Short mmCIF file of C-alpha atoms and ligand atoms in Angstrom, two decimals:
data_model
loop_
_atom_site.label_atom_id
_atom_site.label_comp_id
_atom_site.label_asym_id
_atom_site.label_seq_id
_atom_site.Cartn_x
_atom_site.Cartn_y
_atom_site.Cartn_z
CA UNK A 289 -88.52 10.03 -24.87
CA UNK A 290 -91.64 8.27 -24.30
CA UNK A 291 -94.43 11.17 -23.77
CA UNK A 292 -95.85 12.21 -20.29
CA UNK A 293 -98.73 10.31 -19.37
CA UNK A 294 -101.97 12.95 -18.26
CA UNK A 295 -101.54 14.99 -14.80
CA UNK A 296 -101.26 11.71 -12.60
CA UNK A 297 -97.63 12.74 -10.98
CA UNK A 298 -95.92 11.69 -8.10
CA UNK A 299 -98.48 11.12 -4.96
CA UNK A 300 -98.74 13.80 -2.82
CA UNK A 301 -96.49 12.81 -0.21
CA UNK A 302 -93.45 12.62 -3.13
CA UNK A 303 -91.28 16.00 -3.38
CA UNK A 304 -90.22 16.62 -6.63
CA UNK A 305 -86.28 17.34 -7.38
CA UNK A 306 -86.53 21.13 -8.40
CA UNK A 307 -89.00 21.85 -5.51
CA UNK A 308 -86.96 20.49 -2.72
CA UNK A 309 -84.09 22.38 -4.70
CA UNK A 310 -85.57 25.39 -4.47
CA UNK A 311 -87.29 24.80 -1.18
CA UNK A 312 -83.76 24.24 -0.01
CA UNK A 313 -82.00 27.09 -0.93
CA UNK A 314 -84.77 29.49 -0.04
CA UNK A 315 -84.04 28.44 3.66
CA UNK A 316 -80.87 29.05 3.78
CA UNK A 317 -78.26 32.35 3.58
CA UNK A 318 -74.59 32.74 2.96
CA UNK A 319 -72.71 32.43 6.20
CA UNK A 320 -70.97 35.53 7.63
CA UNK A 321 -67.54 36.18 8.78
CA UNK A 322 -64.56 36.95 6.23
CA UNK A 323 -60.71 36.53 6.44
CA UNK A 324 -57.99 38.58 4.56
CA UNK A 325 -55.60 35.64 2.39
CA UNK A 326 -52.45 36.49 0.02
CA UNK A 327 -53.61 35.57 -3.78
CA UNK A 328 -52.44 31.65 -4.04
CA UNK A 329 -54.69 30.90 -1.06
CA UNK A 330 -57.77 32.46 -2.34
CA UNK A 331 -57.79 29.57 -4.93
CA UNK A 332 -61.18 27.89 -4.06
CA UNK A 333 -61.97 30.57 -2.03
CA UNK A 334 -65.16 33.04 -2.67
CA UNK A 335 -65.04 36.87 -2.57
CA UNK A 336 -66.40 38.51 0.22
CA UNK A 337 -65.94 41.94 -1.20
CA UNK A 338 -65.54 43.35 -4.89
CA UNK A 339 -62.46 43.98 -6.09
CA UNK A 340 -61.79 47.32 -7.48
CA UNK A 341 -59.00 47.84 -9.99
CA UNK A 342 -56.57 50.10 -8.68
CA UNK A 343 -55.23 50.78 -12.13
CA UNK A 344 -55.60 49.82 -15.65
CA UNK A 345 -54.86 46.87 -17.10
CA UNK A 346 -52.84 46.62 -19.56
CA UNK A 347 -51.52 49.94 -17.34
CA UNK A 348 -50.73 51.90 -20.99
CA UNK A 349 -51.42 51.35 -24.53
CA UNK A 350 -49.10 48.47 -25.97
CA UNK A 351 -48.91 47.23 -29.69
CA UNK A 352 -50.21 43.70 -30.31
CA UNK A 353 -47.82 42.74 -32.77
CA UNK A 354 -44.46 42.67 -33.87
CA UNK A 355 -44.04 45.49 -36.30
CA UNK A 356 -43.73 49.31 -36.98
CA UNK A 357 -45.27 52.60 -34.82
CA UNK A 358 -46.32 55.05 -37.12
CA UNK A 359 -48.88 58.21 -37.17
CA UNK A 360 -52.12 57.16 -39.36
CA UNK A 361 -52.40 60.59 -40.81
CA UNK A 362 -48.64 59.22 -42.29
CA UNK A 363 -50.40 56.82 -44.68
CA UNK A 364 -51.15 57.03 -48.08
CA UNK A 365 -54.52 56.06 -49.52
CA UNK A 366 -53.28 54.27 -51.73
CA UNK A 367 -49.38 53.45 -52.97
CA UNK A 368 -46.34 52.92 -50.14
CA UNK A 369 -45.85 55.02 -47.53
CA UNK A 370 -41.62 54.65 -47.09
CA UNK A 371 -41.27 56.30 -43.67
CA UNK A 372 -37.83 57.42 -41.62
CA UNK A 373 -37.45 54.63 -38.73
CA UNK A 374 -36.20 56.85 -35.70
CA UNK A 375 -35.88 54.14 -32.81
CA UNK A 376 -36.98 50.85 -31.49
CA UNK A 377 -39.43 49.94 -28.56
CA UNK A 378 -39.10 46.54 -26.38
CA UNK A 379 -41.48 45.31 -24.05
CA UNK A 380 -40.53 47.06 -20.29
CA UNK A 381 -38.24 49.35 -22.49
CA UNK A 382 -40.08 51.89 -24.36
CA UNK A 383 -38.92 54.17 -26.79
CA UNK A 384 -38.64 57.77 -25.21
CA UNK A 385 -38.65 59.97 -28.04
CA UNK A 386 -41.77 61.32 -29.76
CA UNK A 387 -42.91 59.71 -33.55
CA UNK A 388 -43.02 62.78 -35.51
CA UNK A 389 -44.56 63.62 -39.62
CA UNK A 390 -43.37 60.94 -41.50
CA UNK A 391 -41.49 58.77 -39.12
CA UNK A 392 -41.96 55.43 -37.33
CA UNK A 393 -40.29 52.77 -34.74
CA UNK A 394 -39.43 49.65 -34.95
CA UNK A 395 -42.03 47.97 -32.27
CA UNK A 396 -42.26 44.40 -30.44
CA UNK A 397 -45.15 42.78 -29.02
CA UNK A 398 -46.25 44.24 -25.47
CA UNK A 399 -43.90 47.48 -26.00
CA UNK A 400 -45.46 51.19 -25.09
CA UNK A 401 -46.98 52.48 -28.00
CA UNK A 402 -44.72 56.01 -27.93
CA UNK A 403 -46.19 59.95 -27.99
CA UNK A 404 -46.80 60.11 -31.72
CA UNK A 405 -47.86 56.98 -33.12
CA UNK A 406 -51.26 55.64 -32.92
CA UNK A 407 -50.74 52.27 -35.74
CA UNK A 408 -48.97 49.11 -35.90
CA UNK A 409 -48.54 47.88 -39.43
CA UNK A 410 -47.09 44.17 -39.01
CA UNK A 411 -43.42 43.57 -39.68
CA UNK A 412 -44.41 40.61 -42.47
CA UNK A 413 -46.51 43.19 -45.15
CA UNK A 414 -42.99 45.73 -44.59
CA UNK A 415 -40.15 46.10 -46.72
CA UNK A 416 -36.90 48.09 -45.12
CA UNK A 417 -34.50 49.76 -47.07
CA UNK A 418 -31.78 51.78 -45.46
CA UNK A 419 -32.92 52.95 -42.20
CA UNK A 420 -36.71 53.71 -44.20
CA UNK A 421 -39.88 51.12 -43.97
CA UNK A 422 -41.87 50.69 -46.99
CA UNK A 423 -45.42 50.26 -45.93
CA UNK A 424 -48.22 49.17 -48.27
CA UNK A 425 -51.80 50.54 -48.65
CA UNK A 426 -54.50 49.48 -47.10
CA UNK A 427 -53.74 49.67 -43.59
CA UNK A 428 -56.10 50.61 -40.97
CA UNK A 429 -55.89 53.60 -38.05
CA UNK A 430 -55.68 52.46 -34.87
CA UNK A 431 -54.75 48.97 -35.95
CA UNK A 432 -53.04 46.08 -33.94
CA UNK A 433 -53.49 48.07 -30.91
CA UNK A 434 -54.06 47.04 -27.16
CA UNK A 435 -55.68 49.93 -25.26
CA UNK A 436 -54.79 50.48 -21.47
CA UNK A 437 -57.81 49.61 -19.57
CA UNK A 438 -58.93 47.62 -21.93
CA UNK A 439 -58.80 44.61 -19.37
CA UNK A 440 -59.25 46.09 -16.89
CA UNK A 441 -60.43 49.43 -16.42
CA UNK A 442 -58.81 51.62 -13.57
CA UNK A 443 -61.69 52.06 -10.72
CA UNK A 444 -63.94 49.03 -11.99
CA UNK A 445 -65.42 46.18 -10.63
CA UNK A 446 -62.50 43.57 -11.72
CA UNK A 447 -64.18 40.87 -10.09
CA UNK A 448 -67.64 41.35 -8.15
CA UNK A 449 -67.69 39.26 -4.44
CA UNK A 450 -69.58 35.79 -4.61
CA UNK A 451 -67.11 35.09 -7.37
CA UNK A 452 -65.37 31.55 -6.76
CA UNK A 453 -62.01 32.11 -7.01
CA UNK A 454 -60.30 29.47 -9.90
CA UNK A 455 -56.73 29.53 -11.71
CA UNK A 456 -58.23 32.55 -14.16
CA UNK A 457 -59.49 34.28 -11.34
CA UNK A 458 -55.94 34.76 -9.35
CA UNK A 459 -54.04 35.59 -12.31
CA UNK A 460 -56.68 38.38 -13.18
CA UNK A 461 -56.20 39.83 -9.55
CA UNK A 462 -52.46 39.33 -9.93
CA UNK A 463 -52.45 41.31 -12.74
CA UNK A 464 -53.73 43.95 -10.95
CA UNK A 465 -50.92 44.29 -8.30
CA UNK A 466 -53.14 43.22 -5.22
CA UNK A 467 -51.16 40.58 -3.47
CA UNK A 468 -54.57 39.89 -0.75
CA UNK A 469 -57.97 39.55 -1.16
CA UNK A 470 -60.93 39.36 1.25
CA UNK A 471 -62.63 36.02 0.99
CA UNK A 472 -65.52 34.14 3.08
CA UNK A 473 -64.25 32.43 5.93
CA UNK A 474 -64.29 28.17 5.52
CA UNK A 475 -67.90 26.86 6.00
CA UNK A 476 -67.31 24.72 8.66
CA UNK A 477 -69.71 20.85 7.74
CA UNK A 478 -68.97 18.03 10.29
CA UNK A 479 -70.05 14.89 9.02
CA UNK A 480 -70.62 11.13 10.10
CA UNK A 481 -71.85 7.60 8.79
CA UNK A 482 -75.02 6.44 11.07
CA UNK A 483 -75.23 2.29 11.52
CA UNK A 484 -74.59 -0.86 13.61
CA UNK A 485 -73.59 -2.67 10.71
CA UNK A 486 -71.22 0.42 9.52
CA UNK A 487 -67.58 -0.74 9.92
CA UNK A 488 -64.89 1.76 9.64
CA UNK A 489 -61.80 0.67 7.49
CA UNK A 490 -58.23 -0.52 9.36
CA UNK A 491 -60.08 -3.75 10.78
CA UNK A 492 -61.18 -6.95 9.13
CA UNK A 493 -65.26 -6.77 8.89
CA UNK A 494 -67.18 -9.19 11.23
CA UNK A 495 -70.03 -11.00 9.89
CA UNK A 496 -72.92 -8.39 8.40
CA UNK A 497 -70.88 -5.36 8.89
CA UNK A 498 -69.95 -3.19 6.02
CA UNK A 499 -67.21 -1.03 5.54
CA UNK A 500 -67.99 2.92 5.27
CA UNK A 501 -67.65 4.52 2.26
CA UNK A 502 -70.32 7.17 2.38
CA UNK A 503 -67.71 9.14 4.99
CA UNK A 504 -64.94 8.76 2.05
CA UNK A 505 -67.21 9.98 -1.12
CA UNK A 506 -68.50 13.09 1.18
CA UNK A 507 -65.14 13.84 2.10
CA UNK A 508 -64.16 14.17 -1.37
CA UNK A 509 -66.84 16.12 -2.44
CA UNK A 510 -66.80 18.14 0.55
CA UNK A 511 -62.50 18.86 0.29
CA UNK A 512 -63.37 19.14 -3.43
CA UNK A 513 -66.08 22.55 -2.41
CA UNK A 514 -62.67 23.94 -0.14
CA UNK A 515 -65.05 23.24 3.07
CA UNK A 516 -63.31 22.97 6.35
CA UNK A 517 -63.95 19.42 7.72
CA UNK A 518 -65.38 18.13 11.09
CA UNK A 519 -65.14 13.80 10.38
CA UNK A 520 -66.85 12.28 13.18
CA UNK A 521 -66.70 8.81 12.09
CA UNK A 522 -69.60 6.04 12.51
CA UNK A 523 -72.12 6.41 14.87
CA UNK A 524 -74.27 3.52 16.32
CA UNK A 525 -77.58 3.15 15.98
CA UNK A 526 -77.59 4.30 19.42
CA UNK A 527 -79.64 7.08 20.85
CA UNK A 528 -77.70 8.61 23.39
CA UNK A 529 -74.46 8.60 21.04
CA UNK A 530 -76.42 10.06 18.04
CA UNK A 531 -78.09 12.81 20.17
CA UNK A 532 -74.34 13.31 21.63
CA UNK A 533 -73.00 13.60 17.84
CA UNK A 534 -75.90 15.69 16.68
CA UNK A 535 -74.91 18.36 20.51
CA UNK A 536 -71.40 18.35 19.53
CA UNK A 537 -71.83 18.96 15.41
CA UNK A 538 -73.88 21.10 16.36
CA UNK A 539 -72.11 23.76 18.40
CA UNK A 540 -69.08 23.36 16.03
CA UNK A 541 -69.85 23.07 12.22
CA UNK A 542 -72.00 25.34 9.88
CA UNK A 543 -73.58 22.19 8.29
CA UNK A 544 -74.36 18.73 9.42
CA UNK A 545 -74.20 15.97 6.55
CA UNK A 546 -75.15 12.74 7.93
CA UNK A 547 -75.70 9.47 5.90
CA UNK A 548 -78.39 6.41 7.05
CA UNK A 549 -80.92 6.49 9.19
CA UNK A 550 -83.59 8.54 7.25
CA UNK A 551 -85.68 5.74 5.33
CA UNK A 552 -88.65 4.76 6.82
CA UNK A 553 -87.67 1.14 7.56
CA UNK A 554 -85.09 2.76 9.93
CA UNK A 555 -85.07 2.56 14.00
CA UNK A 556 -87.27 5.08 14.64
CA UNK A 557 -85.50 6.82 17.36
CA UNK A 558 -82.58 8.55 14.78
CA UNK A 559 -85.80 10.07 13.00
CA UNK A 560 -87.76 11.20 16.45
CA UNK A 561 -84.45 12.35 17.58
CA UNK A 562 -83.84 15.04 14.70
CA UNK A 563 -87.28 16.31 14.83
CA UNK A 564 -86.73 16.58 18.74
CA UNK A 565 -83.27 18.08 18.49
CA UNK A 566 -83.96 20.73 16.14
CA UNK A 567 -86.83 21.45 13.13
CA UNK A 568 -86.02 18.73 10.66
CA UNK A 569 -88.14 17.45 8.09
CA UNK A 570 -88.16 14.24 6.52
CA UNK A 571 -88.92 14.24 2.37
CA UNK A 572 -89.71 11.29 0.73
CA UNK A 573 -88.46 13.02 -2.76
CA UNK A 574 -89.70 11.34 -6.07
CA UNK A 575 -86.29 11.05 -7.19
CA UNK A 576 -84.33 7.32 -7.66
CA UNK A 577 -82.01 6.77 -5.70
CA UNK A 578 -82.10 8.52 -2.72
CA UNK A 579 -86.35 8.67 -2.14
CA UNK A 580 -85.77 9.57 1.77
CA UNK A 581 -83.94 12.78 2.74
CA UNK A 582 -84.22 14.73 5.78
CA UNK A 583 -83.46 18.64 6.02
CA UNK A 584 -83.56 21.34 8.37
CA UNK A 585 -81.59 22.84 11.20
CA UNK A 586 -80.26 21.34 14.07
CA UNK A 587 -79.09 24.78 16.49
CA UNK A 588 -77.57 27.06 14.32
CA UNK A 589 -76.37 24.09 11.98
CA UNK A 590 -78.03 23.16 8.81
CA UNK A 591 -78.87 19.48 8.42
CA UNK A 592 -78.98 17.18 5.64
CA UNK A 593 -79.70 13.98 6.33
CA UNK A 594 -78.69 11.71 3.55
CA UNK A 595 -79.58 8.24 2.58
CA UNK A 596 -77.39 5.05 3.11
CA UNK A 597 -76.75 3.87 0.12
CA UNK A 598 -73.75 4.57 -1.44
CA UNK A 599 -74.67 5.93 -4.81
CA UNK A 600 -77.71 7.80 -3.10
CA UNK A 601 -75.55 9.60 -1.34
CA UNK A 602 -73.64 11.35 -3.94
CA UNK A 603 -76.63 11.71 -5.79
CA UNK A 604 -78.82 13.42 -3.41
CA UNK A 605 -75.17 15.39 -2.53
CA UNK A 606 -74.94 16.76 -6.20
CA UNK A 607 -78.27 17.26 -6.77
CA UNK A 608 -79.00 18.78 -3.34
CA UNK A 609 -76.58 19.25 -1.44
CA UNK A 610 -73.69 20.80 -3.37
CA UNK A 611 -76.03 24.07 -4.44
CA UNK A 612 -76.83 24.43 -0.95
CA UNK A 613 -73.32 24.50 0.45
CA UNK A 614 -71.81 27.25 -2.66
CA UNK A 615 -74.89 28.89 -1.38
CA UNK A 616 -73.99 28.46 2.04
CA UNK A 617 -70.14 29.58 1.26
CA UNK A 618 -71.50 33.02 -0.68
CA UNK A 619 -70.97 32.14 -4.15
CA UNK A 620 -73.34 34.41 -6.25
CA UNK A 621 -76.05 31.45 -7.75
CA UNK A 622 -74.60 30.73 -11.18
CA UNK A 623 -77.63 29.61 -13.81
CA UNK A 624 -78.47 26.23 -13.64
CA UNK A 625 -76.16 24.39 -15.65
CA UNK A 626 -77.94 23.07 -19.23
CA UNK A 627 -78.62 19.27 -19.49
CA UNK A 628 -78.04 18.38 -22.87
CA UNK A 629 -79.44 15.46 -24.86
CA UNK A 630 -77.63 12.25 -26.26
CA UNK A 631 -79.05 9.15 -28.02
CA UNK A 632 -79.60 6.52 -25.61
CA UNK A 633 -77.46 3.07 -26.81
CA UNK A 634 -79.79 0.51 -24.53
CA UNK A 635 -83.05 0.39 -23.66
CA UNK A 636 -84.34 1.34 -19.96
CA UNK A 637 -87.16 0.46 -18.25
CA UNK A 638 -88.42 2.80 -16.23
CA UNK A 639 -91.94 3.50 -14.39
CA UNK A 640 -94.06 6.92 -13.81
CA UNK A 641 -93.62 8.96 -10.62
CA UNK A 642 -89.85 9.30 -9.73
CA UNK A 643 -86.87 11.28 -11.31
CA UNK A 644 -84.07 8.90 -11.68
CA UNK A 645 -80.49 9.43 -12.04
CA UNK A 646 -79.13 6.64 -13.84
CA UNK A 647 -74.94 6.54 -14.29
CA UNK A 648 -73.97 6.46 -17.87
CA UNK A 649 -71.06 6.78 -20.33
CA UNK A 650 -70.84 9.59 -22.92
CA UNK A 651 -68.93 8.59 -26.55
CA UNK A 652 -69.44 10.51 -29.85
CA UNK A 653 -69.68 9.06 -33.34
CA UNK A 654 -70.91 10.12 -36.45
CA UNK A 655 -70.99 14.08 -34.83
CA UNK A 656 -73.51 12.50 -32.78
CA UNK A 657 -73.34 12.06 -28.91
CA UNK A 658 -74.69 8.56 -27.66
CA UNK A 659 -74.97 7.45 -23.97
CA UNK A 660 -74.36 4.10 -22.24
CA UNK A 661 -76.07 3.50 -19.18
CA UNK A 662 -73.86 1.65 -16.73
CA UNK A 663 -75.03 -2.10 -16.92
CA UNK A 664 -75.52 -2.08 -12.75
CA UNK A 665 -77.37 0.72 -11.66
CA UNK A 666 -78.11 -0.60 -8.04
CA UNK A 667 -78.24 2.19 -5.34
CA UNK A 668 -75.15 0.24 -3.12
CA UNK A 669 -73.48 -0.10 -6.71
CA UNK A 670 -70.59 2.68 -6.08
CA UNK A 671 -69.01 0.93 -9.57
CA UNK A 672 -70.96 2.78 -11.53
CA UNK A 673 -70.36 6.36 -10.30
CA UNK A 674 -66.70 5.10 -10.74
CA UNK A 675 -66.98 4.40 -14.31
CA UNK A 676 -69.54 6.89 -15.35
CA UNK A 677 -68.97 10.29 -16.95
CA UNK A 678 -72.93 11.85 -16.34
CA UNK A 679 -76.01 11.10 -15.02
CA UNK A 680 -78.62 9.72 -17.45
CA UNK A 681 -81.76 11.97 -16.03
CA UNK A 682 -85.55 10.56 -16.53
CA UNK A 683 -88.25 12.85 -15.41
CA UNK A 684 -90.54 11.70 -13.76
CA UNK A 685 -93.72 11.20 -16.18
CA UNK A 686 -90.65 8.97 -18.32
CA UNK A 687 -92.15 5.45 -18.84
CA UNK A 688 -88.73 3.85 -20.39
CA UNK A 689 -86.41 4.59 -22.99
CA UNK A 690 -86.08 2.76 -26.67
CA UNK A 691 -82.26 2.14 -27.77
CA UNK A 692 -81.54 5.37 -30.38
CA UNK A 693 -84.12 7.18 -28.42
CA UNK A 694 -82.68 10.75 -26.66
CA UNK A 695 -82.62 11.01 -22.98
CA UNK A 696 -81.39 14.03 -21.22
CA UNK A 697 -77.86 14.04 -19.73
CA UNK A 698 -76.05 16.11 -16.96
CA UNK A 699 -72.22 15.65 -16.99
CA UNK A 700 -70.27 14.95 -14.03
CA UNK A 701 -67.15 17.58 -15.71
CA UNK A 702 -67.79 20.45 -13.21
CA UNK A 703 -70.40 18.63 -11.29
CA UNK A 704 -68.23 16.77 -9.25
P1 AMP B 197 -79.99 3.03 5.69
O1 AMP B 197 -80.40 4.25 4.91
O2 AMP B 197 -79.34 3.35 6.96
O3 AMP B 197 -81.13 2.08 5.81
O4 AMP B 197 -78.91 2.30 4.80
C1 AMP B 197 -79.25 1.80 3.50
C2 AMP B 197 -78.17 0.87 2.99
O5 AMP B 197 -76.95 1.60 2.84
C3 AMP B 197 -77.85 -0.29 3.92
O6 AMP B 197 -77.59 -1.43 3.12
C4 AMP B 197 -76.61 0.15 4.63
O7 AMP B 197 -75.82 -0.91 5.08
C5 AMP B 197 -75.90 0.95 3.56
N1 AMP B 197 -75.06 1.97 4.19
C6 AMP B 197 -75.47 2.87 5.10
N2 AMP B 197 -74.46 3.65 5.49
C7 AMP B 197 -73.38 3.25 4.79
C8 AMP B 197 -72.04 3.66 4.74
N3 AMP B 197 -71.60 4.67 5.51
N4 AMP B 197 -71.17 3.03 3.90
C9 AMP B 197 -71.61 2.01 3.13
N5 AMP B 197 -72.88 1.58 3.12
C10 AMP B 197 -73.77 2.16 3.95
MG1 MG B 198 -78.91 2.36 8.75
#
């Protein structure tokens, strides 16, 4: 990547991304208010409270393998052991009788490892003649064994609250017998498109109107968190029916996500109105797209006031937003996840002063990862968030990329 140029950043005015990142999350705390649900509907869900093992898991030492029980004191140091087999064991029915000097059982994969034994010798190094098992040296005590507890340990932390409940995460309390688990209740956002020109869908467009599509891309990324959803639809560029939507979100939602209206070109009135209705700030962030932002509360509600465009939006929402909201919901801040680097196929040109999120295309050839940036990377362009797999990201001392040079990347798997 090109170097930095000398200290001349962003003006002053310009908030960079990981200081409005921060900023944001330092003004915020998890909501409160939790809600007992049986284990399938905790998917998505975050834990409000630890939970405790209430007994081991695996609940009592089990063999790993198909194969023999036998005592390790039994074995010979070197030569065949040829012990007496005495029973079998099957997973869920365990062999009740105690190994004793010089025997073993037949064992199967999951079965109770009986009073007695304390080694599994696989069934394919055994020979069996008669009812005796020929065992060769070289065995080890203690071998092939799965302890009780050694999953799970009876009285531990299984899974600590501010955990995010995914497929993993239910079977692991499943296995543990608890059939409900205490989780943070839904954080409530409302959200609506601001705009004379914004058209919603299910009527043909009249002339200079544009159909919404900001409302669709935060609803998906909003269902996609497991937030409960307030849609209030498109809102004028009207000041008594924005102050009216900004009363009623208020009063009824956690968080307010609203899109339009912030940039400075804007009638001035949505702007005045936020500051008047509550203690909103408007950024101008040195990030491309999505330069103006707003943020702050309005009531008890947490605003974010997003940009217009279309591909703003979800950038500002992933790069802003989406922290804020698993904060919001209790998750337990995971570390930042690494950007990693990939060769960059085109050149870009880029100027000084504002981190940009281009929308790119990952391949790999010759072990190597390469990146394509999308070919329109226009802020209304919603194309290229369709077709892209990460987000090419500049800093913002990056003058412009050369083709084969490496750019940073952040992948949209388990972004969005
Ligand atoms: P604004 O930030 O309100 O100035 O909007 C910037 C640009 O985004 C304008 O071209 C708007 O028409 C467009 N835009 C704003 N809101 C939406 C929306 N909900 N759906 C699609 N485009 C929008
Ligand atoms: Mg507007």
């Amino acid at each position: 990547m090109t170097q930095p140029k000398p200290p001349e950043t962003s003006p002053k005015t310009f908030l960079g991304v990981e200081q409005a990142r921060s900023a944001i999350l330092a003004a915020i705390a998890p909501i409160v208010g939790w809600e007992r649900v049986a284990v399938r509907s905790a998917l998505g869900r975050v834990l409000a409270q630890d939970v405790i093992a209430p007994c081991n898991v695996p609940a009592h030492d089990n063999s790993a393998m198909d194969g023999y029980a036998v005592r390790a004191a039994d074995l010979a140091a070197s030569g065949d052991t040829t012990l007496t087999v005495v029973g079998t064991a099957f997973a869920g029915r365990p062999f009740s009788g105690i190994v004793g000097a010089g025997q073993a059982i037949r064992i199967m994969t999951g079965a109770a490892i009986p009073e007695g034994a304390d080694t599994i010798v696989v069934q394919e190094v055994t020979r069996v003649e008669n009812k005796q098992v020929i065992i060769p040296p070289g065995q080890r005590a203690l071998q092939n064994l799965r302890r009780a507890g050694e999953d799970l340990a009876l009285g531990g932390t299984a899974l600590a609250a501010g955990r995010r409940c995914g497929p993993a995460e239910l079977g692991l309390i499943a296995s543990l017998g608890i059939a409900e688990v205490t989780v943070y209740r839904r954080l409530r956002v409302a959200f609506f498109s601001t705009g004379d020109e914004i058209a919603s869908i299910g009527r043909p467009l009249a002339p200079g109107e544009v159909y919404d599509s900001n409302r669709y891309t935060l609803f998906g990324a909003l269902q996609h968190l497991g937030c409960e959803l307030i849609d209030m639809g498109v809102i004028a560029d009207d000041p008594a029916a924005l102050e009216a939507a900004f009363d009623d979100a208020s009063r009824a939602a956690d968080v307010i996500i609203t899109s339009g209206g912030v940039s400075v070109g804007e009638a001035d009135f949505i702007r005045e109105m936020m500051r008047r209705m509550g203690e909103v700030a408007f950024w101008k962030l040195a990030i491309k797209p999505g330069r103006p932002m707003a943020f702050g509360r309005i009531g008890k509600a947490v605003l974010f006031g997003l940009p217009g465009n279309p591909v703003a939006v979800l950038v500002t929402f992933y790069q802003f937003v989406q922290d804020a909201l698993l904060k919001l919901m209790g998750v337990t801040p995971l570390p930042p996840a690494e950007l990693f680097e990939a060769s960059c196929t085109e050149p870009i040109r880029k100027q000084a002063g504002r981190c940009e999120y281009l929308r790119g295309r990952l391949s790999r050839e010759d072990g190597q990862v390469h990146v394509s940036p999308a070919a329109a990377q226009g802020s209304g362009i919603l194309r290229s968030m369709s077709e892209a797999d990460c987000f090419i990201v500049l800093p913002e001392e990056c003058t412009g990329v050369q083709t084969g040079e490496r750019v940073l990347v952040q992948p949209f798997h388990g972004l969005v």
